[in-house]
Amino acid sequence: MTEHLTTNPCADLNAYLEGKVPNIHNFGIRVSELGRGSVTATAPLAGNGNHLNTMYAGTTFALAEMLGGAIVWPLIDFGQYYPTVKDLQIRYRRPAFTDLTGRASLNEKTITRMLTEATTLGKTEFEVEAHIVDDAGTTVATSHGTYQIRRFEAAQA
Amino acid sequence: MTEHLTTNPCADLNAYLEGKVPNIHNFGIRVSELGRGSVTATAPLAGNGNHLNTMYAGTTFALAEMLGGAIVWPLIDFGQYYPTVKDLQIRYRRPAFTDLTGRASLNEKTITRMLTEATTLGKTEFEVEAHIVDDAGTTVATSHGTYQIRRFEAAQA
């Protein structure tokens, strides 16, 4: 299911987000690394401040949440399948005074299960732990999200 | 601690958010009702779409999260104290195809404890359940957040 991948999947995914989920793009969130089972994205402090001159909690959430969708970009064709979030818990561990970097990963065993279920059942569920650090590498937030991949109904017909 | 309240606290809080947390304002989120222990706010679908033409999960989060800060506006002077979120769990129960309304409340016993602790200790912790509905009144998301109120350090000197 990787026929859709080009040589620059980060640029493709960032362009997709700009068009499809402009709020993520408008927060300045960009995917910077994308592989099979790994994703890194960043969010700038500029434009994302709050009443304490730190990173707005909603931007940190947006960074954490999008990792769970971005990580499946190399695995599925977004024209046939789509990711969606079912629930997410985020813990704000320290105030964020700098740009942020978020990372998440999926192991090969999970990926194999997901792709098998998506192909045979038309949907699959998976969990993503996101780790958000500041520019000193200090963890400012962690999250645990439950996501689904589902096949578009039109594609099932 | 309510000397800061005018006859139009919703307008005051919306103006505060526009200046201090512009991302909330830019999502179109507005407080529409504010009382002692109750808050209602809304988020428009327009400008907040996603890859499924439903409400972007981050906007629903932003609406849910801000209720925990907004609900203390009538209780404390934001020049002396500030609210902050420690953690938040959100469950997306149904796709959101319309504008959303979010509500949260605090009971009087909790408010009394919070104000006593804020005054005597300089900080207090509280929990907020937010309930997000679409324009038919169907619940599309629920959240549980843990927040703090803290006194600005400068105000303690």
JSON list of N, CA, C and O in Angstrom, two decimals, chain A residues 76-116:
[
{"chain": "A", "resi": 76, "resn": "ILE", "atom": "N", "xyz": [-0.24, 3.84, 4.31]},
{"chain": "A", "resi": 76, "resn": "ILE", "atom": "CA", "xyz": [-1.50, 3.71, 3.60]},
{"chain": "A", "resi": 76, "resn": "ILE", "atom": "C", "xyz": [-1.65, 4.82, 2.57]},
{"chain": "A", "resi": 76, "resn": "ILE", "atom": "O", "xyz": [-1.03, 5.88, 2.68]},
{"chain": "A", "resi": 77, "resn": "ASP", "atom": "N", "xyz": [-2.50, 4.57, 1.60]},
{"chain": "A", "resi": 77, "resn": "ASP", "atom": "CA", "xyz": [-2.84, 5.57, 0.60]},
{"chain": "A", "resi": 77, "resn": "ASP", "atom": "C", "xyz": [-4.00, 6.41, 1.15]},
{"chain": "A", "resi": 77, "resn": "ASP", "atom": "O", "xyz": [-5.10, 5.89, 1.36]},
{"chain": "A", "resi": 78, "resn": "PHE", "atom": "N", "xyz": [-3.75, 7.72, 1.39]},
{"chain": "A", "resi": 78, "resn": "PHE", "atom": "CA", "xyz": [-4.78, 8.57, 1.99]},
{"chain": "A", "resi": 78, "resn": "PHE", "atom": "C", "xyz": [-5.96, 8.81, 1.04]},
{"chain": "A", "resi": 78, "resn": "PHE", "atom": "O", "xyz": [-6.96, 9.42, 1.44]},
{"chain": "A", "resi": 79, "resn": "GLY", "atom": "N", "xyz": [-5.86, 8.37, -0.20]},
{"chain": "A", "resi": 79, "resn": "GLY", "atom": "CA", "xyz": [-7.01, 8.42, -1.10]},
{"chain": "A", "resi": 79, "resn": "GLY", "atom": "C", "xyz": [-7.97, 7.26, -0.87]},
{"chain": "A", "resi": 79, "resn": "GLY", "atom": "O", "xyz": [-9.15, 7.34, -1.23]},
{"chain": "A", "resi": 80, "resn": "GLN", "atom": "N", "xyz": [-7.48, 6.20, -0.24]},
{"chain": "A", "resi": 80, "resn": "GLN", "atom": "CA", "xyz": [-8.31, 5.02, 0.01]},
{"chain": "A", "resi": 80, "resn": "GLN", "atom": "C", "xyz": [-8.66, 4.83, 1.48]},
{"chain": "A", "resi": 80, "resn": "GLN", "atom": "O", "xyz": [-9.70, 4.26, 1.82]},
{"chain": "A", "resi": 81, "resn": "TYR", "atom": "N", "xyz": [-7.77, 5.27, 2.34]},
{"chain": "A", "resi": 81, "resn": "TYR", "atom": "CA", "xyz": [-7.96, 5.10, 3.78]},
{"chain": "A", "resi": 81, "resn": "TYR", "atom": "C", "xyz": [-7.75, 6.45, 4.47]},
{"chain": "A", "resi": 81, "resn": "TYR", "atom": "O", "xyz": [-7.09, 7.33, 3.94]},
{"chain": "A", "resi": 82, "resn": "TYR", "atom": "N", "xyz": [-8.31, 6.59, 5.64]},
{"chain": "A", "resi": 82, "resn": "TYR", "atom": "CA", "xyz": [-8.08, 7.82, 6.41]},
{"chain": "A", "resi": 82, "resn": "TYR", "atom": "C", "xyz": [-7.86, 7.48, 7.87]},
{"chain": "A", "resi": 82, "resn": "TYR", "atom": "O", "xyz": [-8.46, 6.55, 8.41]},
{"chain": "A", "resi": 83, "resn": "PRO", "atom": "N", "xyz": [-6.99, 8.25, 8.53]},
{"chain": "A", "resi": 83, "resn": "PRO", "atom": "CA", "xyz": [-6.82, 8.09, 9.97]},
{"chain": "A", "resi": 83, "resn": "PRO", "atom": "C", "xyz": [-7.78, 9.03, 10.71]},
{"chain": "A", "resi": 83, "resn": "PRO", "atom": "O", "xyz": [-8.15, 10.10, 10.20]},
{"chain": "A", "resi": 84, "resn": "THR", "atom": "N", "xyz": [-8.20, 8.61, 11.90]},
{"chain": "A", "resi": 84, "resn": "THR", "atom": "CA", "xyz": [-9.03, 9.46, 12.74]},
{"chain": "A", "resi": 84, "resn": "THR", "atom": "C", "xyz": [-8.69, 9.15, 14.19]},
{"chain": "A", "resi": 84, "resn": "THR", "atom": "O", "xyz": [-8.27, 8.04, 14.51]},
{"chain": "A", "resi": 85, "resn": "VAL", "atom": "N", "xyz": [-8.86, 10.16, 15.04]},
{"chain": "A", "resi": 85, "resn": "VAL", "atom": "CA", "xyz": [-8.51, 10.00, 16.46]},
{"chain": "A", "resi": 85, "resn": "VAL", "atom": "C", "xyz": [-9.76, 9.69, 17.27]},
{"chain": "A", "resi": 85, "resn": "VAL", "atom": "O", "xyz": [-10.80, 10.32, 17.06]},
{"chain": "A", "resi": 86, "resn": "LYS", "atom": "N", "xyz": [-9.66, 8.70, 18.16]},
{"chain": "A", "resi": 86, "resn": "LYS", "atom": "CA", "xyz": [-10.81, 8.35, 19.01]},
{"chain": "A", "resi": 86, "resn": "LYS", "atom": "C", "xyz": [-10.72, 9.04, 20.38]},
{"chain": "A", "resi": 86, "resn": "LYS", "atom": "O", "xyz": [-11.72, 9.49, 20.92]},
{"chain": "A", "resi": 87, "resn": "ASP", "atom": "N", "xyz": [-9.54, 9.02, 20.96]},
{"chain": "A", "resi": 87, "resn": "ASP", "atom": "CA", "xyz": [-9.35, 9.71, 22.23]},
{"chain": "A", "resi": 87, "resn": "ASP", "atom": "C", "xyz": [-7.88, 10.02, 22.38]},
{"chain": "A", "resi": 87, "resn": "ASP", "atom": "O", "xyz": [-7.03, 9.40, 21.73]},
{"chain": "A", "resi": 88, "resn": "LEU", "atom": "N", "xyz": [-7.60, 11.01, 23.21]},
{"chain": "A", "resi": 88, "resn": "LEU", "atom": "CA", "xyz": [-6.22, 11.39, 23.46]},
{"chain": "A", "resi": 88, "resn": "LEU", "atom": "C", "xyz": [-6.10, 12.00, 24.84]},
{"chain": "A", "resi": 88, "resn": "LEU", "atom": "O", "xyz": [-6.92, 12.83, 25.24]},
{"chain": "A", "resi": 89, "resn": "GLN", "atom": "N", "xyz": [-5.09, 11.52, 25.57]},
{"chain": "A", "resi": 89, "resn": "GLN", "atom": "CA", "xyz": [-4.77, 12.12, 26.87]},
{"chain": "A", "resi": 89, "resn": "GLN", "atom": "C", "xyz": [-3.42, 12.80, 26.75]},
{"chain": "A", "resi": 89, "resn": "GLN", "atom": "O", "xyz": [-2.44, 12.20, 26.29]},
{"chain": "A", "resi": 90, "resn": "ILE", "atom": "N", "xyz": [-3.36, 14.06, 27.16]},
{"chain": "A", "resi": 90, "resn": "ILE", "atom": "CA", "xyz": [-2.10, 14.80, 27.13]},
{"chain": "A", "resi": 90, "resn": "ILE", "atom": "C", "xyz": [-1.77, 15.30, 28.52]},
{"chain": "A", "resi": 90, "resn": "ILE", "atom": "O", "xyz": [-2.65, 15.79, 29.24]},
{"chain": "A", "resi": 91, "resn": "ARG", "atom": "N", "xyz": [-0.50, 15.14, 28.90]},
{"chain": "A", "resi": 91, "resn": "ARG", "atom": "CA", "xyz": [-0.01, 15.66, 30.18]},
{"chain": "A", "resi": 91, "resn": "ARG", "atom": "C", "xyz": [1.01, 16.75, 29.90]},
{"chain": "A", "resi": 91, "resn": "ARG", "atom": "O", "xyz": [2.00, 16.50, 29.20]},
{"chain": "A", "resi": 92, "resn": "TYR", "atom": "N", "xyz": [0.75, 17.91, 30.46]},
{"chain": "A", "resi": 92, "resn": "TYR", "atom": "CA", "xyz": [1.66, 19.04, 30.31]},
{"chain": "A", "resi": 92, "resn": "TYR", "atom": "C", "xyz": [2.63, 18.99, 31.49]},
{"chain": "A", "resi": 92, "resn": "TYR", "atom": "O", "xyz": [2.23, 19.23, 32.63]},
{"chain": "A", "resi": 93, "resn": "ARG", "atom": "N", "xyz": [3.88, 18.64, 31.23]},
{"chain": "A", "resi": 93, "resn": "ARG", "atom": "CA", "xyz": [4.83, 18.36, 32.31]},
{"chain": "A", "resi": 93, "resn": "ARG", "atom": "C", "xyz": [5.64, 19.57, 32.72]},
{"chain": "A", "resi": 93, "resn": "ARG", "atom": "O", "xyz": [6.00, 19.73, 33.87]},
{"chain": "A", "resi": 94, "resn": "ARG", "atom": "N", "xyz": [5.95, 20.45, 31.77]},
{"chain": "A", "resi": 94, "resn": "ARG", "atom": "CA", "xyz": [6.67, 21.68, 32.08]},
{"chain": "A", "resi": 94, "resn": "ARG", "atom": "C", "xyz": [6.19, 22.76, 31.13]},
{"chain": "A", "resi": 94, "resn": "ARG", "atom": "O", "xyz": [5.77, 22.46, 30.01]},
{"chain": "A", "resi": 95, "resn": "PRO", "atom": "N", "xyz": [6.29, 24.03, 31.53]},
{"chain": "A", "resi": 95, "resn": "PRO", "atom": "CA", "xyz": [5.96, 25.11, 30.59]},
{"chain": "A", "resi": 95, "resn": "PRO", "atom": "C", "xyz": [6.91, 25.06, 29.40]},
{"chain": "A", "resi": 95, "resn": "PRO", "atom": "O", "xyz": [8.09, 24.69, 29.56]},
{"chain": "A", "resi": 96, "resn": "ALA", "atom": "N", "xyz": [6.43, 25.41, 28.22]},
{"chain": "A", "resi": 96, "resn": "ALA", "atom": "CA", "xyz": [7.24, 25.35, 27.00]},
{"chain": "A", "resi": 96, "resn": "ALA", "atom": "C", "xyz": [7.59, 26.77, 26.57]},
{"chain": "A", "resi": 96, "resn": "ALA", "atom": "O", "xyz": [6.71, 27.54, 26.17]},
{"chain": "A", "resi": 97, "resn": "PHE", "atom": "N", "xyz": [8.87, 27.12, 26.66]},
{"chain": "A", "resi": 97, "resn": "PHE", "atom": "CA", "xyz": [9.34, 28.48, 26.36]},
{"chain": "A", "resi": 97, "resn": "PHE", "atom": "C", "xyz": [10.00, 28.58, 24.99]},
{"chain": "A", "resi": 97, "resn": "PHE", "atom": "O", "xyz": [10.50, 29.66, 24.64]},
{"chain": "A", "resi": 98, "resn": "THR", "atom": "N", "xyz": [10.06, 27.47, 24.25]},
{"chain": "A", "resi": 98, "resn": "THR", "atom": "CA", "xyz": [10.77, 27.46, 22.97]},
{"chain": "A", "resi": 98, "resn": "THR", "atom": "C", "xyz": [9.91, 26.76, 21.91]},
{"chain": "A", "resi": 98, "resn": "THR", "atom": "O", "xyz": [8.85, 26.23, 22.22]},
{"chain": "A", "resi": 99, "resn": "ASP", "atom": "N", "xyz": [10.44, 26.71, 20.69]},
{"chain": "A", "resi": 99, "resn": "ASP", "atom": "CA", "xyz": [9.85, 25.84, 19.67]},
{"chain": "A", "resi": 99, "resn": "ASP", "atom": "C", "xyz": [9.84, 24.41, 20.21]},
{"chain": "A", "resi": 99, "resn": "ASP", "atom": "O", "xyz": [10.67, 24.05, 21.05]},
{"chain": "A", "resi": 100, "resn": "LEU", "atom": "N", "xyz": [8.92, 23.61, 19.71]},
{"chain": "A", "resi": 100, "resn": "LEU", "atom": "CA", "xyz": [8.80, 22.23, 20.19]},
{"chain": "A", "resi": 100, "resn": "LEU", "atom": "C", "xyz": [9.01, 21.22, 19.07]},
{"chain": "A", "resi": 100, "resn": "LEU", "atom": "O", "xyz": [8.72, 21.51, 17.90]},
{"chain": "A", "resi": 101, "resn": "THR", "atom": "N", "xyz": [9.50, 20.07, 19.47]},
{"chain": "A", "resi": 101, "resn": "THR", "atom": "CA", "xyz": [9.64, 18.93, 18.55]},
{"chain": "A", "resi": 101, "resn": "THR", "atom": "C", "xyz": [8.87, 17.75, 19.13]},
{"chain": "A", "resi": 101, "resn": "THR", "atom": "O", "xyz": [9.00, 17.46, 20.33]},
{"chain": "A", "resi": 102, "resn": "GLY", "atom": "N", "xyz": [8.07, 17.10, 18.29]},
{"chain": "A", "resi": 102, "resn": "GLY", "atom": "CA", "xyz": [7.29, 15.95, 18.73]},
{"chain": "A", "resi": 102, "resn": "GLY", "atom": "C", "xyz": [7.70, 14.71, 17.95]},
{"chain": "A", "resi": 102, "resn": "GLY", "atom": "O", "xyz": [7.96, 14.79, 16.74]},
{"chain": "A", "resi": 103, "resn": "ARG", "atom": "N", "xyz": [7.75, 13.59, 18.66]},
{"chain": "A", "resi": 103, "resn": "ARG", "atom": "CA", "xyz": [8.11, 12.32, 18.01]},
{"chain": "A", "resi": 103, "resn": "ARG", "atom": "C", "xyz": [7.17, 11.21, 18.45]},
{"chain": "A", "resi": 103, "resn": "ARG", "atom": "O", "xyz": [6.68, 11.22, 19.57]},
{"chain": "A", "resi": 104, "resn": "ALA", "atom": "N", "xyz": [6.96, 10.28, 17.53]},
{"chain": "A", "resi": 104, "resn": "ALA", "atom": "CA", "xyz": [6.18, 9.09, 17.85]},
{"chain": "A", "resi": 104, "resn": "ALA", "atom": "C", "xyz": [6.71, 7.94, 17.00]},
{"chain": "A", "resi": 104, "resn": "ALA", "atom": "O", "xyz": [7.35, 8.17, 15.97]},
{"chain": "A", "resi": 105, "resn": "SER", "atom": "N", "xyz": [6.44, 6.72, 17.44]},
{"chain": "A", "resi": 105, "resn": "SER", "atom": "CA", "xyz": [6.89, 5.56, 16.68]},
{"chain": "A", "resi": 105, "resn": "SER", "atom": "C", "xyz": [5.90, 4.41, 16.83]},
{"chain": "A", "resi": 105, "resn": "SER", "atom": "O", "xyz": [5.09, 4.37, 17.76]},
{"chain": "A", "resi": 106, "resn": "LEU", "atom": "N", "xyz": [5.95, 3.50, 15.87]},
{"chain": "A", "resi": 106, "resn": "LEU", "atom": "CA", "xyz": [5.17, 2.26, 15.89]},
{"chain": "A", "resi": 106, "resn": "LEU", "atom": "C", "xyz": [6.13, 1.12, 15.56]},
{"chain": "A", "resi": 106, "resn": "LEU", "atom": "O", "xyz": [6.97, 1.26, 14.66]},
{"chain": "A", "resi": 107, "resn": "ASN", "atom": "N", "xyz": [6.00, 0.01, 16.29]},
{"chain": "A", "resi": 107, "resn": "ASN", "atom": "CA", "xyz": [6.90, -1.10, 15.98]},
{"chain": "A", "resi": 107, "resn": "ASN", "atom": "C", "xyz": [6.37, -1.95, 14.81]},
{"chain": "A", "resi": 107, "resn": "ASN", "atom": "O", "xyz": [5.20, -1.83, 14.42]},
{"chain": "A", "resi": 108, "resn": "GLU", "atom": "N", "xyz": [7.25, -2.77, 14.26]},
{"chain": "A", "resi": 108, "resn": "GLU", "atom": "CA", "xyz": [6.92, -3.52, 13.04]},
{"chain": "A", "resi": 108, "resn": "GLU", "atom": "C", "xyz": [5.77, -4.50, 13.27]},
{"chain": "A", "resi": 108, "resn": "GLU", "atom": "O", "xyz": [4.93, -4.71, 12.39]},
{"chain": "A", "resi": 109, "resn": "LYS", "atom": "N", "xyz": [5.71, -5.05, 14.46]},
{"chain": "A", "resi": 109, "resn": "LYS", "atom": "CA", "xyz": [4.64, -6.00, 14.76]},
{"chain": "A", "resi": 109, "resn": "LYS", "atom": "C", "xyz": [3.27, -5.30, 14.69]},
{"chain": "A", "resi": 109, "resn": "LYS", "atom": "O", "xyz": [2.31, -5.82, 14.12]},
{"chain": "A", "resi": 110, "resn": "THR", "atom": "N", "xyz": [3.22, -4.10, 15.26]},
{"chain": "A", "resi": 110, "resn": "THR", "atom": "CA", "xyz": [1.97, -3.32, 15.22]},
{"chain": "A", "resi": 110, "resn": "THR", "atom": "C", "xyz": [1.62, -2.93, 13.79]},
{"chain": "A", "resi": 110, "resn": "THR", "atom": "O", "xyz": [0.46, -3.02, 13.37]},
{"chain": "A", "resi": 111, "resn": "ILE", "atom": "N", "xyz": [2.62, -2.49, 13.05]},
{"chain": "A", "resi": 111, "resn": "ILE", "atom": "CA", "xyz": [2.37, -2.09, 11.65]},
{"chain": "A", "resi": 111, "resn": "ILE", "atom": "C", "xyz": [1.81, -3.25, 10.85]},
{"chain": "A", "resi": 111, "resn": "ILE", "atom": "O", "xyz": [0.85, -3.10, 10.09]},
{"chain": "A", "resi": 112, "resn": "THR", "atom": "N", "xyz": [2.39, -4.42, 11.03]},
{"chain": "A", "resi": 112, "resn": "THR", "atom": "CA", "xyz": [1.93, -5.61, 10.30]},
{"chain": "A", "resi": 112, "resn": "THR", "atom": "C", "xyz": [0.47, -5.91, 10.63]},
{"chain": "A", "resi": 112, "resn": "THR", "atom": "O", "xyz": [-0.35, -6.17, 9.74]},
{"chain": "A", "resi": 113, "resn": "ARG", "atom": "N", "xyz": [0.14, -5.85, 11.93]},
{"chain": "A", "resi": 113, "resn": "ARG", "atom": "CA", "xyz": [-1.26, -6.08, 12.33]},
{"chain": "A", "resi": 113, "resn": "ARG", "atom": "C", "xyz": [-2.17, -5.03, 11.70]},
{"chain": "A", "resi": 113, "resn": "ARG", "atom": "O", "xyz": [-3.24, -5.35, 11.16]},
{"chain": "A", "resi": 114, "resn": "MET", "atom": "N", "xyz": [-1.77, -3.75, 11.77]},
{"chain": "A", "resi": 114, "resn": "MET", "atom": "CA", "xyz": [-2.60, -2.67, 11.24]},
{"chain": "A", "resi": 114, "resn": "MET", "atom": "C", "xyz": [-2.88, -2.87, 9.75]},
{"chain": "A", "resi": 114, "resn": "MET", "atom": "O", "xyz": [-4.02, -2.73, 9.29]},
{"chain": "A", "resi": 115, "resn": "LEU", "atom": "N", "xyz": [-1.85, -3.17, 9.00]},
{"chain": "A", "resi": 115, "resn": "LEU", "atom": "CA", "xyz": [-2.01, -3.28, 7.55]},
{"chain": "A", "resi": 115, "resn": "LEU", "atom": "C", "xyz": [-2.86, -4.50, 7.19]},
{"chain": "A", "resi": 115, "resn": "LEU", "atom": "O", "xyz": [-3.67, -4.44, 6.26]},
{"chain": "A", "resi": 116, "resn": "THR", "atom": "N", "xyz": [-2.68, -5.57, 7.95]},
{"chain": "A", "resi": 116, "resn": "THR", "atom": "CA", "xyz": [-3.50, -6.77, 7.70]},
{"chain": "A", "resi": 116, "resn": "THR", "atom": "C", "xyz": [-4.97, -6.47, 7.97]},
{"chain": "A", "resi": 116, "resn": "THR", "atom": "O", "xyz": [-5.85, -6.78, 7.16]}
]
